[in-house]
């Protein structure tokens, strides 16, 4: 396929098909052909089975020998444990000309050559686990380096333009917060980024702060409540099996009193208050993180009012009187998520939408 290539190691004079009826790099089973058989590339890997990096590199290299048996032979030098591995490795690595090989102490140790155990000086040092994986990737043209950092794409709107904001983001959930902060970083000191976030009450009247559904009425409170349930089970059911008992329970077990009920009972209001306090703390942290990233936050509704124009509606005071403002922008990003409607069927009004009461 286009874009797919394998860069085979160059064959030396004694390897690779030299002519006759064989194509270069192919073995021939024709008895009348005198072309030499291709020479295998031997890769030696030394380590011990208790090392996860050794197992990982070994699996990757052995895959090469399975896919390309006429190209690669993997020779494994496996020791019983780390001490045995180092006793095997150190005398051999010291004979190599590569200074990095001489200092290599971790598992695995990977080298290329004919016979590492008998002639390590004739072998080429490859490295450890990462080097083995990078070598395997390179054969298929895969990436071996970290991706380039994010950068803005020229679209004609550089900082210092005629608009009020370089970017307006509608939605203060996970996506909107991450996008706005990354945009501010890319645009630099001259950039102007605005985040709009306002939660209309759910059908049950619930409202919440900055951070999106997951933080406020989804994953986070759900996991905290689940943790509360687990703690109750540990205290009242499992703890006594590990020697943790109340004085009353201990006396009852010794026949000196009646069994007492569990000493810890659940108080829903306390848990609810603590969960809400924790989430409000997260709301505040998100506001601070936007401020630190030089992103402006407005608790208001955003609505497109024309080309490069955004109508912002905020609700001030106890009366929640709406106030409208028009701002201009170079770019806009919609990151509002969604809210499922109640199904139009008998009983639909009792449906419980995911992510909110």
Tab-separated table of C-alpha atoms in Angstrom:
chain	number	residue	atom	x	y	z
A	1	UNK	CA	0.000	0.000	0.000
A	2	UNK	CA	1.123	3.559	-0.598
A	3	UNK	CA	3.090	4.936	2.330
A	4	UNK	CA	4.032	1.499	3.655
A	5	UNK	CA	7.638	0.457	3.409
A	6	UNK	CA	10.079	-1.858	5.118
A	7	UNK	CA	13.704	-0.796	5.293
A	8	UNK	CA	15.558	-4.095	5.490
A	9	UNK	CA	19.087	-4.047	6.911
A	10	UNK	CA	21.610	-4.082	4.062
A	11	UNK	CA	22.888	-7.561	3.225
A	12	UNK	CA	26.636	-8.089	3.289
A	13	UNK	CA	28.657	-9.776	0.559
A	14	UNK	CA	27.828	-13.259	1.784
A	15	UNK	CA	24.113	-12.607	2.181
A	16	UNK	CA	21.280	-11.932	-0.226
A	17	UNK	CA	20.684	-13.792	-3.476
A	18	UNK	CA	23.572	-13.198	-5.827
A	19	UNK	CA	21.930	-14.140	-9.091
A	20	UNK	CA	20.840	-17.291	-10.900
A	21	UNK	CA	17.140	-18.001	-10.646
A	22	UNK	CA	16.689	-16.290	-7.270
A	23	UNK	CA	15.577	-12.766	-6.633
A	24	UNK	CA	17.819	-10.828	-4.254
A	25	UNK	CA	17.043	-11.671	-0.623
A	26	UNK	CA	15.182	-14.899	-1.464
A	27	UNK	CA	16.265	-18.447	-0.779
A	28	UNK	CA	16.048	-20.978	-3.568
A	29	UNK	CA	15.090	-24.625	-3.287
A	30	UNK	CA	16.168	-25.450	-6.822
A	31	UNK	CA	19.044	-27.923	-6.532
A	32	UNK	CA	20.521	-26.662	-9.781
A	33	UNK	CA	20.879	-23.130	-8.470
A	34	UNK	CA	24.184	-22.145	-6.854
A	35	UNK	CA	22.978	-18.797	-5.470
A	36	UNK	CA	23.926	-18.464	-1.785
A	37	UNK	CA	21.112	-18.517	0.780
A	38	UNK	CA	20.309	-15.151	2.359
A	39	UNK	CA	22.063	-14.425	5.615
A	40	UNK	CA	19.848	-13.912	8.631
A	41	UNK	CA	20.135	-10.843	10.827
A	42	UNK	CA	20.725	-12.150	14.319
A	43	UNK	CA	19.385	-10.105	17.203
A	44	UNK	CA	20.474	-11.146	20.689
A	45	UNK	CA	18.381	-10.230	23.702
A	46	UNK	CA	19.524	-10.946	27.265
A	47	UNK	CA	17.476	-10.580	30.427
A	48	UNK	CA	15.582	-12.418	33.084
A	49	UNK	CA	11.898	-13.502	32.970
A	50	UNK	CA	10.883	-11.547	36.063
A	51	UNK	CA	11.585	-8.282	34.195
A	52	UNK	CA	8.548	-6.908	32.364
A	53	UNK	CA	10.698	-4.847	30.002
A	54	UNK	CA	12.568	-7.986	28.964
A	55	UNK	CA	9.310	-9.788	28.218
A	56	UNK	CA	7.976	-6.827	26.261
A	57	UNK	CA	11.076	-6.388	24.083
A	58	UNK	CA	11.405	-10.134	23.579
A	59	UNK	CA	7.803	-10.384	22.345
A	60	UNK	CA	8.332	-7.537	19.863
A	61	UNK	CA	11.555	-8.994	18.467
A	62	UNK	CA	10.187	-12.530	18.252
A	63	UNK	CA	7.328	-11.143	16.188
A	64	UNK	CA	9.879	-10.086	13.570
A	65	UNK	CA	11.201	-13.632	13.325
A	66	UNK	CA	7.657	-14.978	12.927
A	67	UNK	CA	6.686	-12.477	10.228
A	68	UNK	CA	10.027	-12.579	8.404
A	69	UNK	CA	11.694	-15.921	9.156
A	70	UNK	CA	14.071	-15.523	6.213
A	71	UNK	CA	15.321	-12.176	7.525
A	72	UNK	CA	15.578	-12.369	11.304
A	73	UNK	CA	16.734	-14.828	13.909
A	74	UNK	CA	16.180	-13.911	17.550
A	75	UNK	CA	18.621	-15.420	20.037
A	76	UNK	CA	17.468	-15.258	23.664
A	77	UNK	CA	19.922	-15.355	26.563
A	78	UNK	CA	17.626	-15.841	29.547
A	79	UNK	CA	18.951	-15.942	33.105
A	80	UNK	CA	17.113	-17.156	36.198
A	81	UNK	CA	17.132	-13.811	38.037
A	82	UNK	CA	18.752	-10.381	38.066
A	83	UNK	CA	21.938	-11.503	39.776
A	84	UNK	CA	22.447	-14.351	37.305
A	85	UNK	CA	21.665	-11.969	34.436
A	86	UNK	CA	24.359	-9.523	35.507
A	87	UNK	CA	26.887	-12.301	36.029
A	88	UNK	CA	26.257	-13.335	32.427
A	89	UNK	CA	26.119	-9.840	30.944
A	90	UNK	CA	28.901	-7.830	32.550
A	91	UNK	CA	31.896	-9.837	31.268
A	92	UNK	CA	30.454	-9.767	27.737
A	93	UNK	CA	29.400	-6.115	27.543
A	94	UNK	CA	32.862	-5.021	28.758
A	95	UNK	CA	34.371	-6.522	25.604
A	96	UNK	CA	32.309	-4.262	23.319
A	97	UNK	CA	33.701	-1.004	21.948
A	98	UNK	CA	30.543	0.978	22.690
A	99	UNK	CA	30.798	2.960	25.946
A	100	UNK	CA	27.016	2.851	26.439
A	101	UNK	CA	27.120	-0.923	26.202
A	102	UNK	CA	29.893	-0.997	28.818
A	103	UNK	CA	27.671	0.974	31.228
A	104	UNK	CA	24.449	-0.958	30.548
A	105	UNK	CA	23.115	-2.610	33.730
A	106	UNK	CA	19.344	-2.893	33.241
A	107	UNK	CA	17.289	-5.608	31.584
A	108	UNK	CA	17.079	-6.256	28.695
A	109	UNK	CA	20.342	-5.932	26.782
A	110	UNK	CA	19.932	-6.072	22.997
A	111	UNK	CA	22.713	-6.441	20.436
A	112	UNK	CA	23.086	-7.519	16.810
A	113	UNK	CA	25.744	-9.925	15.597
A	114	UNK	CA	26.662	-13.527	14.901
A	115	UNK	CA	27.447	-14.839	18.386
A	116	UNK	CA	27.098	-12.532	21.370
A	117	UNK	CA	28.016	-15.173	23.959
A	118	UNK	CA	31.246	-16.237	22.176
A	119	UNK	CA	32.279	-13.052	20.341
A	120	UNK	CA	30.617	-9.978	21.874
A	121	UNK	CA	33.297	-7.667	20.490
A	122	UNK	CA	32.025	-8.430	16.978
A	123	UNK	CA	28.434	-7.457	17.888
A	124	UNK	CA	26.721	-4.084	17.582
A	125	UNK	CA	25.045	-2.661	20.651
A	126	UNK	CA	21.372	-1.737	20.122
A	127	UNK	CA	20.186	-0.776	23.627
A	128	UNK	CA	17.416	-1.747	26.005
A	129	UNK	CA	13.656	-2.170	25.749
A	130	UNK	CA	12.886	1.215	24.164
A	131	UNK	CA	15.627	0.797	21.576
A	132	UNK	CA	14.339	-2.672	20.646
A	133	UNK	CA	10.786	-1.369	20.214
A	134	UNK	CA	11.960	1.627	18.170
A	135	UNK	CA	13.971	-0.692	15.919
A	136	UNK	CA	10.907	-2.869	15.323
A	137	UNK	CA	8.762	0.202	14.577
A	138	UNK	CA	11.323	1.636	12.180
A	139	UNK	CA	11.062	-1.415	9.946
A	140	UNK	CA	7.466	-0.492	9.222
A	141	UNK	CA	7.945	3.247	8.976
A	142	UNK	CA	6.156	3.793	12.320
A	143	UNK	CA	6.756	6.836	14.540
A	144	UNK	CA	9.740	6.633	16.855
A	145	UNK	CA	9.673	10.201	18.185
A	146	UNK	CA	7.129	12.166	20.217
A	147	UNK	CA	4.528	14.115	18.215
A	148	UNK	CA	5.201	17.776	17.539
A	149	UNK	CA	3.614	20.220	19.993
A	150	UNK	CA	0.346	21.878	19.045
A	151	UNK	CA	0.591	24.992	16.921
A	152	UNK	CA	-1.954	27.333	15.399
A	153	UNK	CA	-2.753	27.084	11.699
A	154	UNK	CA	-2.662	30.351	9.801
A	155	UNK	CA	-6.225	31.432	9.001
A	156	UNK	CA	-5.744	35.169	8.617
A	157	UNK	CA	-6.641	36.038	12.210
A	158	UNK	CA	-3.521	36.814	14.196
A	159	UNK	CA	-3.574	38.419	17.661
A	160	UNK	CA	-4.159	42.153	17.446
A	161	UNK	CA	-7.025	41.897	14.937
A	162	UNK	CA	-10.157	44.060	14.923
A	163	UNK	CA	-12.309	41.565	16.874
A	164	UNK	CA	-13.063	41.613	20.594
A	165	UNK	CA	-11.827	38.018	20.990
A	166	UNK	CA	-9.584	35.696	19.016
A	167	UNK	CA	-11.670	32.740	20.224
A	168	UNK	CA	-15.035	32.355	21.944
A	169	UNK	CA	-15.800	28.928	23.417
A	170	UNK	CA	-19.421	28.075	24.230
A	171	UNK	CA	-19.402	25.447	26.963
A	172	UNK	CA	-17.352	25.085	30.135
A	173	UNK	CA	-17.107	21.318	30.333
A	174	UNK	CA	-14.010	19.194	29.906
A	175	UNK	CA	-13.667	19.943	26.183
A	176	UNK	CA	-14.339	23.674	26.400
A	177	UNK	CA	-11.979	24.234	29.323
A	178	UNK	CA	-9.142	22.273	27.734
A	179	UNK	CA	-9.591	23.927	24.325
A	180	UNK	CA	-9.704	27.461	25.718
A	181	UNK	CA	-6.558	27.052	27.836
A	182	UNK	CA	-4.640	25.419	25.006
A	183	UNK	CA	-5.727	28.202	22.622
A	184	UNK	CA	-4.569	30.862	25.068
A	185	UNK	CA	-1.203	29.110	25.310
A	186	UNK	CA	-0.798	28.985	21.536
A	187	UNK	CA	-1.953	32.565	20.936
A	188	UNK	CA	0.421	33.925	23.557
A	189	UNK	CA	0.270	37.170	25.513
A	190	UNK	CA	-1.618	39.033	22.799
A	191	UNK	CA	-4.378	36.452	22.502
A	192	UNK	CA	-7.920	37.027	23.824
A	193	UNK	CA	-10.006	33.945	24.700
A	194	UNK	CA	-13.507	33.883	26.199
A	195	UNK	CA	-15.390	30.943	27.736
A	196	UNK	CA	-19.179	31.093	28.069
A	197	UNK	CA	-20.881	28.634	30.384
A	198	UNK	CA	-24.438	28.689	31.716
A	199	UNK	CA	-26.535	25.745	32.867
A	200	UNK	CA	-30.250	25.920	32.275
A	201	UNK	CA	-32.136	24.088	35.058
A	202	UNK	CA	-32.821	20.428	34.343
A	203	UNK	CA	-36.452	19.161	34.184
A	204	UNK	CA	-36.104	18.489	37.935
A	205	UNK	CA	-34.772	21.982	38.597
A	206	UNK	CA	-31.106	21.109	39.149
A	207	UNK	CA	-28.364	23.612	38.316
A	208	UNK	CA	-24.590	23.386	38.665
A	209	UNK	CA	-21.353	25.259	38.230
A	210	UNK	CA	-18.361	25.358	35.905
A	211	UNK	CA	-16.879	22.024	34.829
A	212	UNK	CA	-19.588	20.237	32.873
A	213	UNK	CA	-21.880	17.305	33.482
A	214	UNK	CA	-19.216	14.788	34.536
A	215	UNK	CA	-17.814	16.929	37.331
A	216	UNK	CA	-21.086	18.273	38.679
A	217	UNK	CA	-23.824	15.669	38.237
A	218	UNK	CA	-22.109	12.706	36.592
A	219	UNK	CA	-18.935	10.730	37.114
A	220	UNK	CA	-17.491	12.568	40.123
A	221	UNK	CA	-20.504	12.561	42.490
A	222	UNK	CA	-21.370	9.043	41.369
A	223	UNK	CA	-17.907	7.759	42.289
A	224	UNK	CA	-17.923	9.588	45.622
A	225	UNK	CA	-21.270	8.024	46.521
A	226	UNK	CA	-20.003	4.636	45.449
A	227	UNK	CA	-16.953	5.128	47.671
A	228	UNK	CA	-19.281	5.941	50.575
A	229	UNK	CA	-21.082	2.651	50.018
A	230	UNK	CA	-17.815	0.715	49.965
A	231	UNK	CA	-16.612	2.359	53.174
A	232	UNK	CA	-19.854	1.408	54.951
A	233	UNK	CA	-19.512	-2.186	53.847
A	234	UNK	CA	-15.895	-2.313	55.003
A	235	UNK	CA	-16.673	-0.870	58.413
A	236	UNK	CA	-19.839	-2.829	59.220
A	237	UNK	CA	-19.216	-6.112	57.412
A	238	UNK	CA	-15.549	-6.754	56.664
A	239	UNK	CA	-13.656	-4.980	59.443
A	240	UNK	CA	-14.622	-7.462	62.163
A	241	UNK	CA	-13.047	-10.301	60.186
A	242	UNK	CA	-9.736	-8.445	60.471
A	243	UNK	CA	-9.968	-7.875	64.204
A	244	UNK	CA	-11.712	-4.485	64.216
A	245	UNK	CA	-14.669	-4.627	66.620
A	246	UNK	CA	-16.447	-2.170	68.892
A	247	UNK	CA	-16.296	-2.724	72.678
A	248	UNK	CA	-19.954	-3.800	72.738
A	249	UNK	CA	-19.422	-6.308	69.912
A	250	UNK	CA	-16.325	-7.711	71.618
A	251	UNK	CA	-18.225	-8.204	74.885
A	252	UNK	CA	-21.065	-9.948	73.065
A	253	UNK	CA	-18.607	-12.275	71.354
A	254	UNK	CA	-17.242	-13.294	74.773
A	255	UNK	CA	-20.756	-13.990	76.109
A	256	UNK	CA	-20.834	-10.938	78.348
A	257	UNK	CA	-23.567	-9.024	76.602
A	258	UNK	CA	-25.987	-8.877	73.711
A	259	UNK	CA	-24.877	-8.298	70.177
A	260	UNK	CA	-24.989	-4.593	69.379
A	261	UNK	CA	-26.111	-3.143	66.049
A	262	UNK	CA	-23.448	-1.658	63.778
A	263	UNK	CA	-21.847	1.359	65.400
A	264	UNK	CA	-21.813	3.345	62.148
A	265	UNK	CA	-25.027	4.301	60.378
A	266	UNK	CA	-25.235	6.261	57.159
A	267	UNK	CA	-26.375	9.884	57.147
A	268	UNK	CA	-27.461	10.821	53.655
A	269	UNK	CA	-27.572	14.566	54.322
A	270	UNK	CA	-23.971	14.566	55.582
A	271	UNK	CA	-22.699	12.686	52.542
A	272	UNK	CA	-24.703	14.912	50.195
A	273	UNK	CA	-23.324	18.066	51.812
A	274	UNK	CA	-19.719	16.809	51.658
A	275	UNK	CA	-20.053	15.753	48.018
A	276	UNK	CA	-21.488	19.141	47.056
A	277	UNK	CA	-18.727	20.950	48.953
A	278	UNK	CA	-16.090	18.937	47.124
A	279	UNK	CA	-17.664	19.732	43.746
A	280	UNK	CA	-17.917	23.440	44.563
A	281	UNK	CA	-14.211	23.312	45.331
A	282	UNK	CA	-13.610	21.894	41.856
A	283	UNK	CA	-15.766	24.652	40.325
A	284	UNK	CA	-13.579	27.247	42.018
A	285	UNK	CA	-10.362	25.540	40.900
A	286	UNK	CA	-11.567	25.601	37.277
A	287	UNK	CA	-12.216	29.338	37.519
A	288	UNK	CA	-8.745	29.872	38.941
A	289	UNK	CA	-7.161	27.742	36.203
A	290	UNK	CA	-8.880	29.871	33.539
A	291	UNK	CA	-7.692	33.042	35.207
A	292	UNK	CA	-4.133	31.713	35.413
A	293	UNK	CA	-4.288	30.831	31.701
A	294	UNK	CA	-5.509	34.402	30.947
A	295	UNK	CA	-8.873	33.140	29.713
A	296	UNK	CA	-11.935	35.262	30.485
A	297	UNK	CA	-14.927	33.390	31.935
A	298	UNK	CA	-18.527	34.634	31.733
A	299	UNK	CA	-21.445	32.787	33.297
A	300	UNK	CA	-23.770	33.450	30.373
A	301	UNK	CA	-25.547	31.976	27.364
A	302	UNK	CA	-23.922	32.333	23.950
A	303	UNK	CA	-25.877	32.660	20.709
A	304	UNK	CA	-24.607	33.436	17.222
A	305	UNK	CA	-25.968	36.820	16.193
A	306	UNK	CA	-24.329	37.201	12.799
A	307	UNK	CA	-21.037	36.717	11.037
A	308	UNK	CA	-18.301	36.939	13.685
A	309	UNK	CA	-20.891	38.147	16.207
A	310	UNK	CA	-21.965	36.524	19.483
A	311	UNK	CA	-24.890	37.536	21.678
A	312	UNK	CA	-24.156	36.921	25.357
A	313	UNK	CA	-27.062	36.785	27.820
A	314	UNK	CA	-26.262	36.968	31.519
A	315	UNK	CA	-28.709	36.763	34.434
A	316	UNK	CA	-27.945	39.133	37.298
A	317	UNK	CA	-29.367	39.589	40.772
A	318	UNK	CA	-31.980	37.636	42.666
A	319	UNK	CA	-34.533	38.378	39.963
A	320	UNK	CA	-32.180	36.890	37.354
A	321	UNK	CA	-32.895	39.785	35.031
A	322	UNK	CA	-31.446	38.994	31.589
A	323	UNK	CA	-28.847	41.347	30.175
A	324	UNK	CA	-27.671	41.060	26.561
A	325	UNK	CA	-24.379	42.069	25.004
A	326	UNK	CA	-22.936	41.630	21.498
A	327	UNK	CA	-19.247	40.821	21.094
A	328	UNK	CA	-17.221	40.015	18.002
A	329	UNK	CA	-14.862	37.098	17.505
A	330	UNK	CA	-12.386	35.740	14.988
A	331	UNK	CA	-13.137	32.105	15.754
A	332	UNK	CA	-15.796	30.228	17.754
A	333	UNK	CA	-15.923	26.731	19.209
A	334	UNK	CA	-19.151	25.009	20.285
A	335	UNK	CA	-18.461	22.562	23.136
A	336	UNK	CA	-21.846	22.364	24.827
A	337	UNK	CA	-22.420	18.629	24.955
A	338	UNK	CA	-26.105	17.739	25.028
A	339	UNK	CA	-29.059	16.930	27.225
A	340	UNK	CA	-31.486	14.115	26.322
A	341	UNK	CA	-35.165	15.093	26.204
A	342	UNK	CA	-37.866	13.143	28.018
A	343	UNK	CA	-39.346	10.563	25.604
A	344	UNK	CA	-42.814	11.505	24.241
A	345	UNK	CA	-44.610	8.445	25.592
A	346	UNK	CA	-46.700	7.487	28.593
A	347	UNK	CA	-44.446	7.718	31.653
A	348	UNK	CA	-41.840	9.767	29.790
A	349	UNK	CA	-42.060	12.543	32.353
A	350	UNK	CA	-40.615	10.187	34.978
A	351	UNK	CA	-37.505	9.458	32.921
A	352	UNK	CA	-34.182	10.145	34.627
A	353	UNK	CA	-31.779	11.725	32.094
A	354	UNK	CA	-28.189	10.466	32.260
A	355	UNK	CA	-25.827	12.856	34.038
A	356	UNK	CA	-28.400	14.799	36.045
A	357	UNK	CA	-31.454	14.521	38.275
